[in-house]
mmCIF file of C-alpha atoms in Angstrom:
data_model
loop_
_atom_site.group_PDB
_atom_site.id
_atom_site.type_symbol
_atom_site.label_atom_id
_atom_site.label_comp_id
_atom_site.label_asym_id
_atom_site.label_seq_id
_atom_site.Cartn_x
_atom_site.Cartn_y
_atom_site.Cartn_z
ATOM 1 C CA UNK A 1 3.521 1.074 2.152
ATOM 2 C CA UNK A 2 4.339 -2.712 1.534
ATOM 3 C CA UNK A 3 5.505 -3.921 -1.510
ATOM 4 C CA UNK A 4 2.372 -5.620 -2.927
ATOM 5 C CA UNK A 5 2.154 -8.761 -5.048
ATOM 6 C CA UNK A 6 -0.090 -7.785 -8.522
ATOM 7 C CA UNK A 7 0.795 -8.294 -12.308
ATOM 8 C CA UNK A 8 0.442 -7.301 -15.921
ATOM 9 C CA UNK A 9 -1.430 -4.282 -17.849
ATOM 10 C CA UNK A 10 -1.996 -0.901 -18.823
ATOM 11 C CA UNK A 11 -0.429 2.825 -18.255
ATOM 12 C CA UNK A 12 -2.587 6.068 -17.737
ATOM 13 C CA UNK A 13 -1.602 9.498 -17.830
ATOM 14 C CA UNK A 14 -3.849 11.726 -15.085
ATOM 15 C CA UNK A 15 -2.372 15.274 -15.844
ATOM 16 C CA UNK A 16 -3.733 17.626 -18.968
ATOM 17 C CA UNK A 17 -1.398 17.989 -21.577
ATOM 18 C CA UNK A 18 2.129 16.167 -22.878
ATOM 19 C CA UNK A 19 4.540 14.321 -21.218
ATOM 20 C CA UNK A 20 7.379 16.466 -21.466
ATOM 21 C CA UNK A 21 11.327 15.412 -20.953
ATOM 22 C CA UNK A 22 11.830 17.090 -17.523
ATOM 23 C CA UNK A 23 8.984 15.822 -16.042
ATOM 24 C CA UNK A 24 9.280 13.650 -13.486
ATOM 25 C CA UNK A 25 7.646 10.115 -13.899
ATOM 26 C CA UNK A 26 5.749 8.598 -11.045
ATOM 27 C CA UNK A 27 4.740 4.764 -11.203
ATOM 28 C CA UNK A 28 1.793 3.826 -9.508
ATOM 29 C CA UNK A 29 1.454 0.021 -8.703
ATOM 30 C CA UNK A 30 -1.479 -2.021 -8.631
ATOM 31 C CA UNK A 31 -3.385 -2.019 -4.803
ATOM 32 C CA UNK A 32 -6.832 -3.180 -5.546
ATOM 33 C CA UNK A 33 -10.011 -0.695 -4.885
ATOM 34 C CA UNK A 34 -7.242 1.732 -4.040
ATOM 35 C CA UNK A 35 -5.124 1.877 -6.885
ATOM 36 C CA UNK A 36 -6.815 -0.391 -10.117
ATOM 37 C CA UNK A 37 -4.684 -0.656 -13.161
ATOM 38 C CA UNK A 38 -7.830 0.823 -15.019
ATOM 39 C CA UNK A 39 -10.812 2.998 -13.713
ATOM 40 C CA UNK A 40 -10.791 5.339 -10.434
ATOM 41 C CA UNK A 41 -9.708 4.636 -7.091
ATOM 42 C CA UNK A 42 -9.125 6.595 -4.641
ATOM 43 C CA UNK A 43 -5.320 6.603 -4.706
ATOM 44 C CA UNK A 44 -5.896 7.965 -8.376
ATOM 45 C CA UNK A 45 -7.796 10.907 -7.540
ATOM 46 C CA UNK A 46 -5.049 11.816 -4.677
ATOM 47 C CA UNK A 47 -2.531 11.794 -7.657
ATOM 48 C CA UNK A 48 -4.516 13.504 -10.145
ATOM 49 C CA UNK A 49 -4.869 16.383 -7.037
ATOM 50 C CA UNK A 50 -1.696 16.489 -6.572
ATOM 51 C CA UNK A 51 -1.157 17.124 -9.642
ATOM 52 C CA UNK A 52 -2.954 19.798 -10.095
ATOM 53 C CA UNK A 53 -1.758 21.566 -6.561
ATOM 54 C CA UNK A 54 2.093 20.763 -7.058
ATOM 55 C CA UNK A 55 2.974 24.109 -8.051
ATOM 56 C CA UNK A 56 6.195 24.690 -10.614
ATOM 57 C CA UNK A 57 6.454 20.931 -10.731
ATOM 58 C CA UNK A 58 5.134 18.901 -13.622
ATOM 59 C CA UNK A 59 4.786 14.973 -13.537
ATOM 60 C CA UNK A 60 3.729 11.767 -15.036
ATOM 61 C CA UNK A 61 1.551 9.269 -13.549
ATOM 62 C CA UNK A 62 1.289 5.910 -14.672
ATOM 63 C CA UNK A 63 0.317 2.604 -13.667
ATOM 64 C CA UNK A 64 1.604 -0.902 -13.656
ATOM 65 C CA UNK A 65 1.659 -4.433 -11.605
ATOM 66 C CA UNK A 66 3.945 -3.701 -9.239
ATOM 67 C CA UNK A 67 7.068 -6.315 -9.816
ATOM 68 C CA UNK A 68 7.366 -3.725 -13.779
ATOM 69 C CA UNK A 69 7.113 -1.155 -10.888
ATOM 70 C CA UNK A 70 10.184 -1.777 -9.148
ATOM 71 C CA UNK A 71 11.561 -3.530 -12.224
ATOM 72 C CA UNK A 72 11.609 0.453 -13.425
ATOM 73 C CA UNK A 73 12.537 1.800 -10.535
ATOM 74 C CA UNK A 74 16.088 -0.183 -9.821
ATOM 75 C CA UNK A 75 16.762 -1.145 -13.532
ATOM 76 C CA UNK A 76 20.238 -0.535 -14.368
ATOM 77 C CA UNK A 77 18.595 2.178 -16.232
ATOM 78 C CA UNK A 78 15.814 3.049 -14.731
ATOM 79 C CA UNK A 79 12.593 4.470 -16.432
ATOM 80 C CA UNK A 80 10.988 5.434 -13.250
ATOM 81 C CA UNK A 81 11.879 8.437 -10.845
ATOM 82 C CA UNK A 82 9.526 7.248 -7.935
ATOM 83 C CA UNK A 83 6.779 4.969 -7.410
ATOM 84 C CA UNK A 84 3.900 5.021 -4.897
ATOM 85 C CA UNK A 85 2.502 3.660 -2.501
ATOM 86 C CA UNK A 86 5.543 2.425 -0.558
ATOM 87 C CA UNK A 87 7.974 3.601 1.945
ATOM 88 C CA UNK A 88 11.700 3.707 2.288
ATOM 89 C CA UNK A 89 11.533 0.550 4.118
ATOM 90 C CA UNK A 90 10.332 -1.388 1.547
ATOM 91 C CA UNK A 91 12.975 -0.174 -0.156
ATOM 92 C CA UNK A 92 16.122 -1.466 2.299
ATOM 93 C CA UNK A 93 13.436 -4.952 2.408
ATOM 94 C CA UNK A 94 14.306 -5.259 -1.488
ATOM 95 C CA UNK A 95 17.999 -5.387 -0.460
ATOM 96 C CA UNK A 96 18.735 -1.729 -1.787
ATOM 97 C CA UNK A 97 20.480 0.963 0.039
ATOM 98 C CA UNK A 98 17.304 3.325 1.571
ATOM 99 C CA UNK A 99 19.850 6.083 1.521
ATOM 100 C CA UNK A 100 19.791 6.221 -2.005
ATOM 101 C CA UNK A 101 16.032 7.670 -1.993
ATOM 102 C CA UNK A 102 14.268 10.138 -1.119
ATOM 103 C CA UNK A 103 10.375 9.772 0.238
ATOM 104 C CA UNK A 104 7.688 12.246 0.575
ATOM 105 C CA UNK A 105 5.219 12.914 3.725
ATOM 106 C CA UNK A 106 2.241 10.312 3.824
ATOM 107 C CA UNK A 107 0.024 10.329 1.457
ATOM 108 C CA UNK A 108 -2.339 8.285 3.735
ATOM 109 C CA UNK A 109 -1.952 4.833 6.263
ATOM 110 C CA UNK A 110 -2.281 1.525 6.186
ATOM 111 C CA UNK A 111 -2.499 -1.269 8.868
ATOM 112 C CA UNK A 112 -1.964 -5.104 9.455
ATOM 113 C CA UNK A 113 -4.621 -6.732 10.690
ATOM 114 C CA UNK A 114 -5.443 -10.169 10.989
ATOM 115 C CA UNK A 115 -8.906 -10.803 9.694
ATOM 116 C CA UNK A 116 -11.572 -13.941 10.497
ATOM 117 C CA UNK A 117 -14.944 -15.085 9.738
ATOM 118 C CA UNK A 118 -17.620 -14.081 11.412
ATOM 119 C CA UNK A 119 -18.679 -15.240 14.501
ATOM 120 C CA UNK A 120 -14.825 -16.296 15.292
ATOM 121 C CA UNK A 121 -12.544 -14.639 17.526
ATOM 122 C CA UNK A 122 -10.932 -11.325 16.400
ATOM 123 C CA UNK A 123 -7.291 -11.615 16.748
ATOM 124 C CA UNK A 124 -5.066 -9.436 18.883
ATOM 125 C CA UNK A 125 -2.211 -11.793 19.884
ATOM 126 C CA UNK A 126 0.095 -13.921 18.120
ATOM 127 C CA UNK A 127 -0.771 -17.215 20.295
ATOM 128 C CA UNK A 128 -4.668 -17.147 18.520
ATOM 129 C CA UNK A 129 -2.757 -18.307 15.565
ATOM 130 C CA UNK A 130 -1.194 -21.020 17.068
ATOM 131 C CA UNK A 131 -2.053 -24.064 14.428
ATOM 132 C CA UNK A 132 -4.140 -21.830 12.560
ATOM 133 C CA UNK A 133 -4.359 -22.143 8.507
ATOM 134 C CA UNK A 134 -3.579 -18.489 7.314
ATOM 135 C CA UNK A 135 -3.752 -17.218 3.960
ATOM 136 C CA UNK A 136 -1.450 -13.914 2.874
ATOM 137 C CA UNK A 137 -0.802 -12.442 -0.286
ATOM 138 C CA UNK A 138 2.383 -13.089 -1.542
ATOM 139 C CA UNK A 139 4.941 -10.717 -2.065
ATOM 140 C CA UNK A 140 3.329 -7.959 0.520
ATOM 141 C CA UNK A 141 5.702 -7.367 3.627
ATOM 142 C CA UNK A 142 3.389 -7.292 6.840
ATOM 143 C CA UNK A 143 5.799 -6.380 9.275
ATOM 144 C CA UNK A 144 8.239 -7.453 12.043
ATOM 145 C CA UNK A 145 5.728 -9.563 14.054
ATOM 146 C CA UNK A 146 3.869 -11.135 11.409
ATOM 147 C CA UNK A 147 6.247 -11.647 8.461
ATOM 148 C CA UNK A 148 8.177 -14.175 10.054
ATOM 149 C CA UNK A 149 5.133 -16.387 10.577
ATOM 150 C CA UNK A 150 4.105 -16.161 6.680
ATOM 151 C CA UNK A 151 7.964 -16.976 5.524
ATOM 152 C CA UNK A 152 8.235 -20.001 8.186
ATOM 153 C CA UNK A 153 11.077 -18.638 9.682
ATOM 154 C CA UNK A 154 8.713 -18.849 12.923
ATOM 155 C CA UNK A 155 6.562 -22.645 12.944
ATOM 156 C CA UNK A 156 3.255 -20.903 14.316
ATOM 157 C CA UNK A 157 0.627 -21.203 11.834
ATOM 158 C CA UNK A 158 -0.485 -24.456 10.656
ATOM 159 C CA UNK A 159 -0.862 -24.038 7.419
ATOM 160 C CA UNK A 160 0.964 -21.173 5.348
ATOM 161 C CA UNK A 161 -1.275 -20.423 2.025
ATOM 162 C CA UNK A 162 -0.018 -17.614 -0.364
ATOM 163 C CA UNK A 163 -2.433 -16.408 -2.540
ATOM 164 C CA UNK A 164 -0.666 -15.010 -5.586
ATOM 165 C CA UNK A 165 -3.904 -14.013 -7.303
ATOM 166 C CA UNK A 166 -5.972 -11.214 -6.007
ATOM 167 C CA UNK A 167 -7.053 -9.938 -2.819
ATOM 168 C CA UNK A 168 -10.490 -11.059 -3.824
ATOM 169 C CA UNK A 169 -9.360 -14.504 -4.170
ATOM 170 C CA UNK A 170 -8.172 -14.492 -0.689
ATOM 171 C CA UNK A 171 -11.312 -12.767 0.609
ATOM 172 C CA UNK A 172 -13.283 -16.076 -1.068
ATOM 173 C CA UNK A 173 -11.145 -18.567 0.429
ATOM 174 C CA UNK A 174 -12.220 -16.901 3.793
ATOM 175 C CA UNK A 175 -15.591 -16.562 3.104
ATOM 176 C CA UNK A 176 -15.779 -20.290 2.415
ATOM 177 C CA UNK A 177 -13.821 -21.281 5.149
ATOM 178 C CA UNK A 178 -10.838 -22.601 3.234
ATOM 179 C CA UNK A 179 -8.965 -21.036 5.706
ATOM 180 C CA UNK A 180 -9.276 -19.776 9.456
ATOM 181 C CA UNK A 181 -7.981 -16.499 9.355
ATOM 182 C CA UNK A 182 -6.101 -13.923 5.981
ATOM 183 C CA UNK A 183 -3.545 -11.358 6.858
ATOM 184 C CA UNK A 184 -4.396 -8.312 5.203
ATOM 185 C CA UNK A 185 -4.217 -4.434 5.505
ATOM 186 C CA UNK A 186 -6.871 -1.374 6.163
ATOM 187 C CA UNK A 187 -8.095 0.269 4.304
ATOM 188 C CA UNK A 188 -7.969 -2.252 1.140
ATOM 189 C CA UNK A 189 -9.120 -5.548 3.037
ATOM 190 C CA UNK A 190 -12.532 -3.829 3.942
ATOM 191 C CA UNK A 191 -13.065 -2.275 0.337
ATOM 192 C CA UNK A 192 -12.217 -5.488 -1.359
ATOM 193 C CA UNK A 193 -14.884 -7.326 0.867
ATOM 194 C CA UNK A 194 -17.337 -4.187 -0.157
ATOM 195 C CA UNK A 195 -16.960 -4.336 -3.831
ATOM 196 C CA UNK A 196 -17.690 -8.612 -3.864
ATOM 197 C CA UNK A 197 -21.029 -7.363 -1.501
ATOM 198 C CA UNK A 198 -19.010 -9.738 1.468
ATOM 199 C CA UNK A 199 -19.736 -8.835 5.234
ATOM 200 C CA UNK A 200 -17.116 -6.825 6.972
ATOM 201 C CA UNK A 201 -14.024 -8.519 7.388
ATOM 202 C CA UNK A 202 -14.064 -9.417 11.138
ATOM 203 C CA UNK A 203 -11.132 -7.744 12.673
ATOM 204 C CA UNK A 204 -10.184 -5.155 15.826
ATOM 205 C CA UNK A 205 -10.295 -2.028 14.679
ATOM 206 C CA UNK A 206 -8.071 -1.264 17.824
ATOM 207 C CA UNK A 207 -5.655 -3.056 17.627
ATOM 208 C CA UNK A 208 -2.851 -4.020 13.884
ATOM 209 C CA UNK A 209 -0.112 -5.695 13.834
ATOM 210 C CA UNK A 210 1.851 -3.498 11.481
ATOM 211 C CA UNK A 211 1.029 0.844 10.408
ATOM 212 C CA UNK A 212 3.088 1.674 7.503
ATOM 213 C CA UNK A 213 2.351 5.427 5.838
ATOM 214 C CA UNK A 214 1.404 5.061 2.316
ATOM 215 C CA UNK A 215 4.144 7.678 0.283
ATOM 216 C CA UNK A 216 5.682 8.652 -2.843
ATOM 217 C CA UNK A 217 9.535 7.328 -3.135
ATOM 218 C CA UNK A 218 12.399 8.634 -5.130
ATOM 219 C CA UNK A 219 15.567 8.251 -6.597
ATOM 220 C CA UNK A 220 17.791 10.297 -4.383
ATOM 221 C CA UNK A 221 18.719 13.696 -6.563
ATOM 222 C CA UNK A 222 18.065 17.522 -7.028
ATOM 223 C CA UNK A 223 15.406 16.960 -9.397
ATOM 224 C CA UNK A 224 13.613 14.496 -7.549
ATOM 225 C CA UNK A 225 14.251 16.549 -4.202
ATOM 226 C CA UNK A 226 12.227 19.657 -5.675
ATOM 227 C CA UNK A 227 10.091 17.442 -6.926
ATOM 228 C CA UNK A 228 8.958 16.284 -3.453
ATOM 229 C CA UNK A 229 9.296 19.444 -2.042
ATOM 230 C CA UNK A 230 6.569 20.728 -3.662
ATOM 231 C CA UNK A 231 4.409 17.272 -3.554
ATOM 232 C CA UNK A 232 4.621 18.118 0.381
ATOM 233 C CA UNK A 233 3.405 21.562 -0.311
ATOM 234 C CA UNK A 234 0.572 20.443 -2.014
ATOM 235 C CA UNK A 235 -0.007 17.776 0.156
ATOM 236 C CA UNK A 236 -0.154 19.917 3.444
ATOM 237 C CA UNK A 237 -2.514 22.397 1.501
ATOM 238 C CA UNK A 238 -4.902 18.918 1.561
ATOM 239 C CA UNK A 239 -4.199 17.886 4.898
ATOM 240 C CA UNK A 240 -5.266 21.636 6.374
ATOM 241 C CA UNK A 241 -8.348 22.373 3.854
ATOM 242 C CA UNK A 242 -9.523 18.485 4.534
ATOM 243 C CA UNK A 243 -9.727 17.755 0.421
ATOM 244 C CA UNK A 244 -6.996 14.744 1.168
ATOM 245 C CA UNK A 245 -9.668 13.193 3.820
ATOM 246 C CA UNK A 246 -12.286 13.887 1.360
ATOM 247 C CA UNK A 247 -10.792 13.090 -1.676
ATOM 248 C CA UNK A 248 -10.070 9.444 0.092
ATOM 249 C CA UNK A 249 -13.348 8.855 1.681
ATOM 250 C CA UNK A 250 -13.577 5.861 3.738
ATOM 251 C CA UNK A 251 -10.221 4.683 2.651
ATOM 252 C CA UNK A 252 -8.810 7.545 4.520
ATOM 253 C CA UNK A 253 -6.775 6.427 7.381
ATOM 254 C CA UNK A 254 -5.790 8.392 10.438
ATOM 255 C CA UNK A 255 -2.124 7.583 11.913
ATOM 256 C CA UNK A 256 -2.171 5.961 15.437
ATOM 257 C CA UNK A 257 1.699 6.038 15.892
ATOM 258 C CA UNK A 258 3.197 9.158 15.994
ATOM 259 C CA UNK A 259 6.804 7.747 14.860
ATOM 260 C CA UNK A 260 4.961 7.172 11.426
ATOM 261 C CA UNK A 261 3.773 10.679 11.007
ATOM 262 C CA UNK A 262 7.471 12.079 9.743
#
């Protein structure tokens, strides 16, 4: 998925038992309801699954804000094998070669939408935002159409307001109409507004900007290789028995492009 923009704290091992030498080590960053840096989310569980179906294959999970994320990930010497959620396209965004990784199948999806207050229009073009003051969280990529617009490269909006905070910050400065309209993504946007008891983020559910599949990505070598070999083994055993659907609940997300599937 995106590269999000979160900071500083702790690490958590999921799987029974020590961290051994071969295993592979798997950085989760920061995506708030989905992914805390303490407590249960939903992208936790998926992991802890995982790690528990990946057979032959032993790994470490453990979190961190997501700029120590990639910081161990493209490090000279780099502590991290892979980190999640993301997707090789993040990683040829960062300025790195994406032929140098490796990524596995989706681990779930994620869309762009543009989301308003209620009782104003839902947005499903780009000219609704002419002159509109839009708030984004900085350091997440939102896509071809919209990312432009947030780095000024294209003089739509009228006022540009990155929100380096939280997601719940940005929610607020909706919710008291600081701002017209906040770019965010499904599932997270509607979870964040659940857990600070706000209404439903006002948004069409038919139509996003962006769909980006939420996966695990890899230094590219043999290791790493079998590694996500059998990640997609276990994760195809989800997919079929429906544990991945349950194990997300209602920040499971069903893929409406087909080129995002693979």
């Amino acid at each position: 998925m995106r590269i999000l923009g979160v900071w500083l704290m702790a690490a958590l091992c999921l799987l029974a038992g020590p961290v051994l030498a071969k295993d592979v080590h798997v950085i989760g960053f920061e995506v708030p309801q989905l992914l805390p840096l303490e407590g249960d989310g939903p992208y936790t569980r998926v992991m802890a699954a995982l790690g528990r179906r990946a057979k032959g294959q032993s790994f470490a999970f453990t979190r961190s804000p997501v700029r120590r994320a990639i910081r161990d990930l493209v490090s000279d010497t780099p502590i991290a094998d892979c980190i999640f959620p993301t997707d090789v396209r993040n990683v040829a965004e960062m300025g790195l070669d994406a032929n140098d990784f490796l990524q596995s199948d989706p681990v779930n999806f994620a869309r762009v939408h543009v989301f308003t207050a209620l009782g104003l229009p839902k947005i499903t073009h780009m000219d609704q935002l002419h002159g509109m003051s839009v708030a984004f969280t900085e350091g997440y990529g939102f896509g071809p159409t919209l990312t432009p617009l947030i780095t000024g490269e294209q003089t739509v909006l009228g006022h540009r307001i990155p929100v380096s905070s939280s997601l719940q910050s940005m929610r607020l400065l909706l919710k008291y109409k600081r701002v017209d309209a906040v770019i965010g993504y499904l599932p997270e946007d509607v979870l964040v507004a659940k857990a600070l008891g706000l209404p439903r983020p006002n948004f069409d559910p038919d139509y996003s900007f962006f769909e980006v599949a939420e996966r695990i990505v890899c230094h590219r070598n043999p290791r790493n290789r079998s590694f996500l070999q059998a990640i997609n083994g276990a994760l195809d055993a989800q997919r079929r028995s429906g544990e991945l659907s349950r194990i997300l609940g209602t920040a499971y997300i069903e893929p409406t492009s087909k080129p995002y599937v693979n």
